[in-house]
Amino acid sequence: MQLWNDDDYLYEIAANGAEKKRIEVTPDVHGHRMRQNHFINKCMLDFKRRNKQWVLLIDVDEYITFNRIDDNNQEPDFPVEKAPDGIPTLMDWTWDSSEGVIEGWIDTLSSPTKVATGSLVSMPMQIQPGGVVTDSTGDSYYLRDDRAVRDLDALDQPPEPMPILKYVMADSDDKLCGEIFNDVYDEKWDESWVCFEGDWEAPENEQKKTNIFHGGYVVEDLQQRKYFLEKEQALWPKRLAVEDAKDARERLPRVDERKTILDVVKEESNRHGYETMGPCIMMPRLRYGSFEVQPEAATVVTPGEIDPKNFVTLRYRWHGAKGVYVYGKTMIDVSQIPTEELQVEAENVHAPLCHYCPRQEWYYSPQYVTSLFRVNHYLDSFEAYTYRKDIRVELRQSVDRYNTLAKEGNHSMDTEGSHWLQEFVQDMGSENAKMLLAGAGIFPRLDWSLWKILWG
């Protein structure tokens, strides 16, 4: 195990692989994210140089597991490929969580018409591509999978000579920004960062705006100058068909069946092709709250002197509703990622490589029902929740926020997560297990004054 500090990863890398100047970060949330993004890619680059393969990018309070279909707890509906009879299709839709409505377009005989639903009565887990939702007036709508539709006619290359934008995003002023290449208008250097305003009020552009980040399309600015958005999704993992995903989830082993995550990755890659699994496996998350179960209910057999209450996976088994926790986590096959992709700052912790990991939005997080793996995120006790000291420390000290998150994690109880400890003790032997698990659940406190000296 290696312990890194800032000197090990906060540096730029030249095109020839040589280290360049040190990267300076600010003592705020922006700096925290920047440190995180540089660490992620430098870590993956290190593993790649050591000829490793899969790298799991999760936090210390998260655990990867098989996303088995649980007949004892409510699951989101599986998406459908087309609208059921009599239900209109909403295209290019967006979810306004503050208002509780969905806006989108319905294809009428004359032209697409923009509509907004009434207040939704459907559960949040049903707000997904391929889902059907119902509003307070009783009207139902089918939510088209816009990304899948866009992929059908996305262009690999611009249809005519024009600038190409890469790493596209929107800024706070709703401008479209990205690195420009082949700038035939202003002759900016390749890789220059540019921003421009699109004519979003024009009917033909307003509908595109919700999917503007899905590449392979031409957009225009206010001067009618054309730009091509790079088809960054070309290398994203291909989606499993809904029925294939359902069959795969039904094949998933229990935690105590002696199969590993990588065993399943290999099996399903052989069955459906590697491109459906990697090199970026995106996994939904499931939040576990703070409602404790009694030790005798947490594990089938108490393994000697090992206290099950020291382990969050045994102590906290109540979790939130499935399919509503936004933004997933990833597992990356670094052996298949070009070195140059890892020599820059990662996109973000949820989708670090924009050319290999699909962008995530609230309703385009990894889809719960079609994912083979998931990441369980444990809130844990208030002591554990406040233990981590980073720039967000004031937020983490909030009892109100902790209680709010705790309530979100008390929807239903996990029936399988407690099996691992008994099997671990059997595999390792009682003495080895006690040695390896020594100190679990103990939180040595770092003096607050020392923390302020270290972090400013």
Coordinates of C-alpha atoms in Angstrom, one line a residue:
M1 CA 0.0 0.0 0.0
Q2 CA 1.3 3.5 -0.9
L3 CA 0.2 6.7 0.9
W4 CA 0.3 9.7 -1.4
N5 CA 0.5 13.4 -0.5
D6 CA 0.0 16.4 -2.8
D7 CA 3.5 16.2 -4.1
D8 CA 2.8 12.8 -5.6
Y9 CA 0.0 13.9 -8.0
L10 CA -0.4 17.7 -8.1
Y11 CA 1.8 18.3 -11.1
E12 CA 1.3 18.7 -14.8
I13 CA 2.6 16.2 -17.3
A14 CA 4.1 17.2 -20.7
A15 CA 3.3 15.6 -24.0
N16 CA 6.5 13.5 -23.8
G17 CA 5.5 12.2 -20.3
A18 CA 7.9 14.5 -18.4
E19 CA 6.7 16.2 -15.2
K20 CA 6.1 19.9 -15.4
K21 CA 5.2 22.6 -12.9
R22 CA 3.4 22.0 -9.7
I23 CA -0.4 22.6 -9.8
E24 CA -1.7 25.1 -7.2
V25 CA -5.1 24.7 -5.8
T26 CA -7.3 27.0 -3.8
P27 CA -8.5 26.2 -0.2
D28 CA -12.2 25.9 -1.2
V29 CA -14.6 23.5 -2.8
H30 CA -13.3 24.2 -6.3
G31 CA -9.8 23.4 -5.1
H32 CA -11.0 20.3 -3.4
R33 CA -12.6 19.1 -6.6
M34 CA -9.4 19.9 -8.6
R35 CA -7.2 17.9 -6.2
Q36 CA -9.7 15.0 -6.4
N37 CA -9.7 15.1 -10.2
H38 CA -5.9 15.2 -10.5
F39 CA -5.5 12.4 -8.0
I40 CA -8.0 10.1 -9.8
N41 CA -6.1 10.2 -13.1
K42 CA -2.6 10.1 -11.6
C43 CA -3.7 7.1 -9.6
M44 CA -5.0 5.3 -12.7
L45 CA -1.9 6.3 -14.6
D46 CA 0.2 4.7 -11.9
F47 CA -1.8 1.5 -12.0
K48 CA -1.5 1.4 -15.8
R49 CA 2.3 1.8 -15.7
R50 CA 2.4 -1.2 -13.3
N51 CA 0.4 -3.3 -15.8
K52 CA -2.7 -3.5 -13.7
Q53 CA -6.2 -3.7 -15.2
W54 CA -9.3 -2.7 -13.2
V55 CA -9.3 0.3 -10.9
L56 CA -12.3 0.9 -8.6
L57 CA -13.0 4.6 -7.9
I58 CA -15.1 4.7 -4.7
D59 CA -14.9 6.4 -1.3
V60 CA -14.0 4.8 2.0
D61 CA -17.7 4.8 3.0
E62 CA -18.8 2.9 -0.2
Y63 CA -18.7 -0.8 -1.1
I64 CA -19.3 -2.4 -4.4
T65 CA -21.7 -5.4 -4.6
F66 CA -23.8 -7.4 -7.1
N67 CA -27.0 -5.6 -8.1
R68 CA -29.2 -8.6 -7.7
I69 CA -33.0 -8.4 -8.3
D70 CA -34.5 -8.4 -4.8
D71 CA -38.0 -9.8 -4.7
N72 CA -38.4 -8.7 -1.1
N73 CA -37.9 -5.0 -1.8
Q74 CA -39.4 -2.6 -4.4
E75 CA -37.4 -2.3 -7.6
P76 CA -37.8 0.4 -10.2
D77 CA -39.7 -0.8 -13.3
F78 CA -37.6 -2.0 -16.2
P79 CA -37.6 0.6 -19.0
V80 CA -39.5 -0.1 -22.2
E81 CA -38.4 0.5 -25.7
K82 CA -41.5 2.3 -26.9
A83 CA -44.5 4.1 -25.6
P84 CA -47.4 1.9 -24.5
D85 CA -50.6 2.3 -26.5
G86 CA -52.4 5.5 -25.9
I87 CA -49.5 7.2 -24.0
P88 CA -47.8 10.1 -25.6
T89 CA -44.0 10.2 -25.9
L90 CA -42.0 13.1 -24.3
M91 CA -38.8 13.9 -26.3
D92 CA -35.8 15.9 -25.2
W93 CA -37.2 16.0 -21.7
T94 CA -35.8 17.5 -18.6
W95 CA -36.8 17.0 -14.9
D96 CA -37.4 20.1 -12.8
S97 CA -37.0 18.7 -9.3
S98 CA -37.8 22.1 -7.7
E99 CA -41.2 22.3 -9.4
G100 CA -41.8 18.5 -9.5
V101 CA -42.6 18.6 -13.2
I102 CA -41.1 17.3 -16.5
E103 CA -40.8 19.5 -19.6
G104 CA -40.3 18.1 -23.0
W105 CA -41.7 17.9 -26.6
I106 CA -44.5 15.9 -28.1
D107 CA -44.4 15.2 -31.8
T108 CA -47.7 16.5 -33.2
L109 CA -48.8 16.4 -36.9
S110 CA -47.7 19.9 -37.6
S111 CA -44.5 20.3 -35.5
P112 CA -43.1 19.3 -32.1
T113 CA -45.0 21.0 -29.3
K114 CA -43.4 21.9 -26.0
V115 CA -45.4 20.7 -23.0
A116 CA -45.0 20.5 -19.2
T117 CA -46.5 17.8 -17.1
G118 CA -48.5 18.5 -14.0
S119 CA -47.0 17.8 -10.6
L120 CA -45.8 14.2 -10.8
V121 CA -47.4 11.5 -8.6
S122 CA -45.1 8.8 -9.9
M123 CA -42.3 7.8 -7.5
P124 CA -38.9 9.4 -8.4
M125 CA -37.5 5.9 -9.3
Q126 CA -39.8 5.9 -12.3
I127 CA -38.2 9.1 -13.8
Q128 CA -35.8 7.4 -16.1
P129 CA -35.2 7.0 -19.9
G130 CA -37.8 4.5 -21.0
G131 CA -40.0 5.0 -18.0
V132 CA -43.7 6.0 -17.8
V133 CA -44.8 8.7 -15.4
T134 CA -48.2 10.0 -14.3
D135 CA -49.0 13.5 -13.1
S136 CA -51.6 14.9 -10.7
T137 CA -54.2 15.3 -13.5
G138 CA -54.0 11.6 -14.3
D139 CA -52.1 12.1 -17.6
S140 CA -49.3 9.6 -18.3
Y141 CA -46.2 10.2 -20.5
Y142 CA -43.5 7.9 -21.9
L143 CA -40.0 9.3 -21.4
R144 CA -38.0 8.6 -24.5
D145 CA -34.4 7.5 -24.2
D146 CA -33.1 10.6 -26.0
R147 CA -29.4 9.5 -25.9
A148 CA -30.2 6.3 -27.6
V149 CA -32.2 8.1 -30.3
R150 CA -29.5 10.7 -30.8
D151 CA -26.9 7.9 -31.3
L152 CA -28.8 6.7 -34.3
D153 CA -28.0 9.8 -36.4
A154 CA -25.0 11.2 -34.6
L155 CA -22.1 12.0 -37.0
D156 CA -18.6 10.7 -36.6
Q157 CA -17.1 13.7 -38.4
P158 CA -18.3 17.2 -39.3
P159 CA -20.4 17.3 -42.6
E160 CA -18.3 20.2 -43.9
P161 CA -15.2 22.1 -42.8
M162 CA -15.9 23.9 -39.5
P163 CA -14.4 24.2 -36.0
I164 CA -14.6 21.1 -33.7
L165 CA -15.4 21.5 -30.0
K166 CA -14.2 19.0 -27.5
Y167 CA -14.9 18.6 -23.7
V168 CA -18.1 20.6 -24.2
M169 CA -19.9 22.1 -21.2
A170 CA -22.2 25.0 -20.3
D171 CA -21.0 27.8 -18.1
S172 CA -23.0 29.7 -15.5
D173 CA -24.2 32.1 -18.2
D174 CA -25.6 29.3 -20.3
K175 CA -22.9 29.7 -22.9
L176 CA -21.5 26.7 -24.7
C177 CA -17.8 26.2 -23.9
G178 CA -15.1 23.7 -25.0
E179 CA -11.7 23.3 -26.5
I180 CA -11.7 24.4 -30.1
F181 CA -9.8 22.8 -33.0
N182 CA -9.6 24.0 -36.6
D183 CA -11.0 27.4 -35.8
V184 CA -11.7 28.8 -39.3
Y185 CA -13.5 31.9 -37.9
D186 CA -11.1 33.5 -35.3
E187 CA -8.0 31.3 -36.0
K188 CA -7.5 30.5 -32.3
W189 CA -4.9 28.0 -31.5
D190 CA -6.0 24.3 -31.2
E191 CA -7.0 23.4 -27.6
S192 CA -7.9 27.0 -26.9
W193 CA -10.9 27.3 -24.5
V194 CA -13.8 29.2 -26.1
C195 CA -17.4 30.0 -25.1
F196 CA -20.2 31.3 -27.3
E197 CA -23.9 31.9 -27.1
G198 CA -26.3 29.8 -29.0
D199 CA -29.6 31.0 -30.4
W200 CA -31.6 28.9 -28.0
E201 CA -34.8 31.0 -28.6
A202 CA -35.0 29.6 -32.1
P203 CA -37.5 26.7 -32.1
E204 CA -35.2 24.4 -34.0
N205 CA -32.4 25.0 -31.4
E206 CA -34.5 25.1 -28.2
Q207 CA -35.3 21.4 -28.6
K208 CA -31.6 20.6 -29.1
K209 CA -30.5 22.4 -25.9
T210 CA -31.4 19.6 -23.5
N211 CA -29.1 17.2 -25.4
I212 CA -26.4 19.6 -26.4
F213 CA -23.7 17.6 -24.6
H214 CA -24.4 14.5 -26.6
G215 CA -21.9 14.9 -29.4
G216 CA -22.0 14.2 -33.1
Y217 CA -24.1 17.3 -33.9
V218 CA -23.7 20.7 -35.5
V219 CA -24.8 23.8 -33.5
E220 CA -24.8 27.5 -34.4
D221 CA -24.0 30.6 -32.5
L222 CA -25.8 33.9 -32.6
Q223 CA -23.9 34.8 -35.8
Q224 CA -25.0 31.6 -37.5
R225 CA -21.5 30.2 -37.4
K226 CA -21.4 26.5 -37.2
Y227 CA -19.5 24.3 -34.8
F228 CA -19.3 20.5 -34.6
L229 CA -19.5 18.8 -31.2
E230 CA -17.1 16.0 -31.0
K231 CA -18.7 12.6 -30.9
E232 CA -17.3 11.7 -27.5
Q233 CA -19.8 8.9 -26.9
A234 CA -18.1 6.8 -29.7
L235 CA -16.1 4.9 -27.2
W236 CA -18.7 4.7 -24.4
P237 CA -19.7 1.1 -23.5
K238 CA -22.5 -0.2 -25.5
R239 CA -25.7 -0.6 -23.6
L240 CA -27.1 -4.0 -22.8
A241 CA -30.6 -4.5 -24.2
V242 CA -33.2 -4.4 -21.4
E243 CA -34.0 -8.1 -21.6
D244 CA -30.3 -9.0 -21.7
A245 CA -29.7 -6.8 -18.6
K246 CA -32.6 -8.4 -16.8
D247 CA -31.3 -11.9 -17.6
A248 CA -27.8 -10.9 -16.5
R249 CA -29.1 -9.6 -13.1
E250 CA -31.0 -12.8 -12.6
R251 CA -27.7 -14.7 -13.0
L252 CA -25.8 -12.6 -10.5
P253 CA -24.5 -14.6 -7.5
R254 CA -25.2 -14.0 -3.8
V255 CA -22.5 -12.5 -1.7
D256 CA -21.7 -15.9 -0.1
E257 CA -21.4 -17.8 -3.4
R258 CA -17.6 -17.4 -3.7
K259 CA -17.7 -15.4 -6.9
T260 CA -16.0 -12.1 -7.3
I261 CA -16.9 -8.9 -9.2
L262 CA -14.2 -9.7 -11.7
D263 CA -15.5 -13.2 -12.2
V264 CA -18.9 -11.7 -13.3
V265 CA -17.2 -9.0 -15.5
K266 CA -15.3 -11.8 -17.4
E267 CA -18.4 -14.0 -17.7
E268 CA -20.7 -11.3 -19.0
S269 CA -17.9 -9.9 -21.3
N270 CA -17.6 -13.3 -22.8
R271 CA -21.4 -13.6 -23.2
H272 CA -22.1 -10.1 -24.6
G273 CA -18.8 -8.8 -25.8
Y274 CA -16.2 -6.7 -23.9
E275 CA -17.5 -3.4 -25.3
T276 CA -20.8 -3.8 -23.4
M277 CA -18.9 -3.9 -20.1
G278 CA -15.8 -1.8 -20.4
P279 CA -13.5 -0.1 -20.3
C280 CA -15.7 2.1 -18.0
I281 CA -18.3 0.3 -15.9
M282 CA -20.7 2.9 -14.4
M283 CA -22.6 1.8 -11.3
P284 CA -25.6 3.3 -9.5
R285 CA -25.4 4.0 -5.8
L286 CA -27.8 3.1 -3.0
R287 CA -27.8 5.1 0.2
Y288 CA -27.8 3.3 3.5
G289 CA -29.2 5.3 6.5
S290 CA -28.5 5.3 10.3
F291 CA -31.3 2.9 11.4
E292 CA -29.5 0.1 13.3
V293 CA -30.4 -3.5 13.4
Q294 CA -29.7 -5.7 16.5
P295 CA -26.4 -7.7 16.3
E296 CA -28.3 -11.0 16.3
A297 CA -30.1 -9.9 13.2
A298 CA -27.0 -8.6 11.5
T299 CA -25.2 -11.9 10.9
V300 CA -26.3 -15.5 10.9
V301 CA -23.4 -16.7 13.0
T302 CA -21.4 -14.5 15.4
P303 CA -17.8 -15.3 14.6
G304 CA -16.1 -15.6 17.9
E305 CA -14.6 -12.4 19.3
I306 CA -15.4 -10.3 16.2
D307 CA -18.2 -7.8 17.0
P308 CA -20.6 -7.4 14.0
K309 CA -21.5 -3.9 15.3
N310 CA -18.0 -2.8 14.2
F311 CA -19.0 -3.1 10.5
V312 CA -21.4 -0.7 8.8
T313 CA -22.5 -3.4 6.4
L314 CA -23.8 -5.4 9.3
R315 CA -24.9 -2.6 11.6
Y316 CA -26.9 -0.5 9.1
R317 CA -29.0 -2.6 6.7
W318 CA -31.8 -0.1 6.0
H319 CA -31.4 1.7 2.7
G320 CA -33.2 4.3 0.6
A321 CA -35.5 3.8 -2.4
K322 CA -33.7 2.3 -5.3
G323 CA -33.0 4.2 -8.5
V324 CA -33.2 7.7 -7.0
Y325 CA -29.6 8.3 -5.8
V326 CA -28.0 10.6 -8.3
Y327 CA -24.6 10.2 -9.8
G328 CA -22.9 6.8 -9.7
K329 CA -19.3 5.6 -9.4
T330 CA -17.0 3.8 -11.8
M331 CA -14.6 0.9 -12.3
I332 CA -12.1 1.6 -15.1
D333 CA -10.0 -0.9 -17.1
V334 CA -6.9 1.2 -17.3
S335 CA -5.2 -1.4 -19.6
Q336 CA -7.5 -0.2 -22.4
I337 CA -7.2 3.6 -21.7
P338 CA -4.5 5.5 -23.8
T339 CA -1.8 7.0 -21.6
E340 CA -2.5 10.5 -22.8
E341 CA -6.1 10.3 -21.5
L342 CA -4.7 9.9 -18.0
Q343 CA -2.1 12.7 -18.2
V344 CA -4.8 15.4 -17.8
E345 CA -7.2 16.3 -15.1
A346 CA -10.2 13.9 -14.8
E347 CA -13.6 15.2 -15.8
N348 CA -15.0 14.4 -12.3
V349 CA -15.2 11.6 -9.8
H350 CA -18.4 10.2 -11.2
A351 CA -17.4 10.1 -14.9
P352 CA -13.7 10.7 -15.0
L353 CA -13.0 10.0 -18.6
C354 CA -15.4 11.8 -21.0
H355 CA -14.4 9.7 -24.0
Y356 CA -15.0 6.4 -22.2
C357 CA -17.5 7.1 -19.4
P358 CA -21.0 8.5 -20.3
R359 CA -21.8 11.9 -18.9
Q360 CA -24.1 11.8 -15.9
E361 CA -27.1 13.9 -15.2
W362 CA -29.8 13.4 -12.6
Y363 CA -31.9 11.2 -14.9
Y364 CA -28.9 9.9 -16.8
S365 CA -27.0 8.5 -13.9
P366 CA -26.3 4.8 -14.3
Q367 CA -29.7 3.2 -14.7
Y368 CA -30.4 1.1 -11.6
V369 CA -32.4 -1.7 -13.2
T370 CA -30.0 -2.4 -16.1
S371 CA -26.8 -2.3 -14.0
L372 CA -25.1 -5.5 -12.9
F373 CA -23.2 -3.8 -10.0
R374 CA -24.0 -1.1 -7.5
V375 CA -22.2 0.9 -4.9
N376 CA -23.7 0.9 -1.4
H377 CA -23.0 4.3 0.3
Y378 CA -23.2 4.2 4.1
L379 CA -24.1 7.3 6.1
D380 CA -22.9 5.5 9.3
S381 CA -23.1 7.0 12.7
F382 CA -22.8 10.8 13.3
E383 CA -19.4 10.2 14.7
A384 CA -18.2 8.5 11.5
Y385 CA -20.1 11.1 9.4
T386 CA -18.2 14.0 11.0
Y387 CA -14.9 12.2 11.1
R388 CA -13.6 13.1 7.6
K389 CA -12.0 16.5 7.6
D390 CA -11.9 18.2 4.3
I391 CA -13.0 21.6 3.0
R392 CA -16.6 20.6 3.4
V393 CA -16.2 20.1 7.2
E394 CA -18.8 22.7 8.2
L395 CA -21.4 20.9 6.1
R396 CA -20.4 17.6 7.6
Q397 CA -20.8 19.0 11.1
S398 CA -24.5 19.7 10.5
V399 CA -26.9 17.6 12.6
D400 CA -29.9 18.7 10.5
R401 CA -28.2 17.6 7.3
Y402 CA -27.2 14.3 8.8
N403 CA -30.8 13.7 10.0
T404 CA -32.2 14.5 6.5
L405 CA -29.8 12.0 4.9
A406 CA -30.7 9.4 7.5
K407 CA -34.4 9.7 6.7
E408 CA -33.7 9.2 3.0
G409 CA -31.9 5.9 3.9
N410 CA -34.8 4.2 5.8
H411 CA -36.9 2.9 3.0
S412 CA -36.4 -0.9 3.2
M413 CA -34.0 -3.5 4.6
D414 CA -31.2 -5.3 2.8
T415 CA -31.6 -9.1 3.1
E416 CA -28.2 -10.2 1.7
G417 CA -25.4 -7.7 2.8
S418 CA -24.8 -9.5 6.1
H419 CA -23.6 -12.8 4.7
W420 CA -20.0 -11.8 4.0
L421 CA -18.5 -11.8 7.5
Q422 CA -19.4 -15.5 8.2
E423 CA -17.8 -16.5 4.9
F424 CA -14.8 -14.3 5.5
V425 CA -14.1 -16.0 8.8
Q426 CA -14.5 -19.4 7.3
D427 CA -12.1 -18.7 4.5
M428 CA -9.4 -16.9 6.5
G429 CA -9.7 -18.8 9.8
S430 CA -10.7 -17.2 13.1
E431 CA -7.3 -15.9 14.1
N432 CA -6.4 -14.4 10.7
A433 CA -9.8 -12.9 10.5
K434 CA -9.4 -11.2 13.9
M435 CA -6.0 -9.9 12.9
L436 CA -7.1 -8.5 9.5
L437 CA -10.2 -6.9 11.0
A438 CA -8.6 -5.4 14.1
G439 CA -9.5 -1.8 14.5
A440 CA -12.5 -1.8 12.3
G441 CA -15.1 0.7 13.4
I442 CA -12.7 2.8 15.5
F443 CA -12.2 6.5 14.7
P444 CA -9.0 8.0 16.1
R445 CA -9.7 11.8 16.3
L446 CA -7.3 14.3 14.7
D447 CA -6.9 17.3 16.9
W448 CA -8.9 20.2 15.4
S449 CA -6.1 22.8 15.8
L450 CA -3.7 20.4 14.1
W451 CA -6.2 20.0 11.2
K452 CA -6.4 23.8 10.8
I453 CA -2.6 24.0 10.6
L454 CA -2.4 21.2 8.0
W455 CA -5.3 22.6 5.8
G456 CA -5.2 26.3 6.5

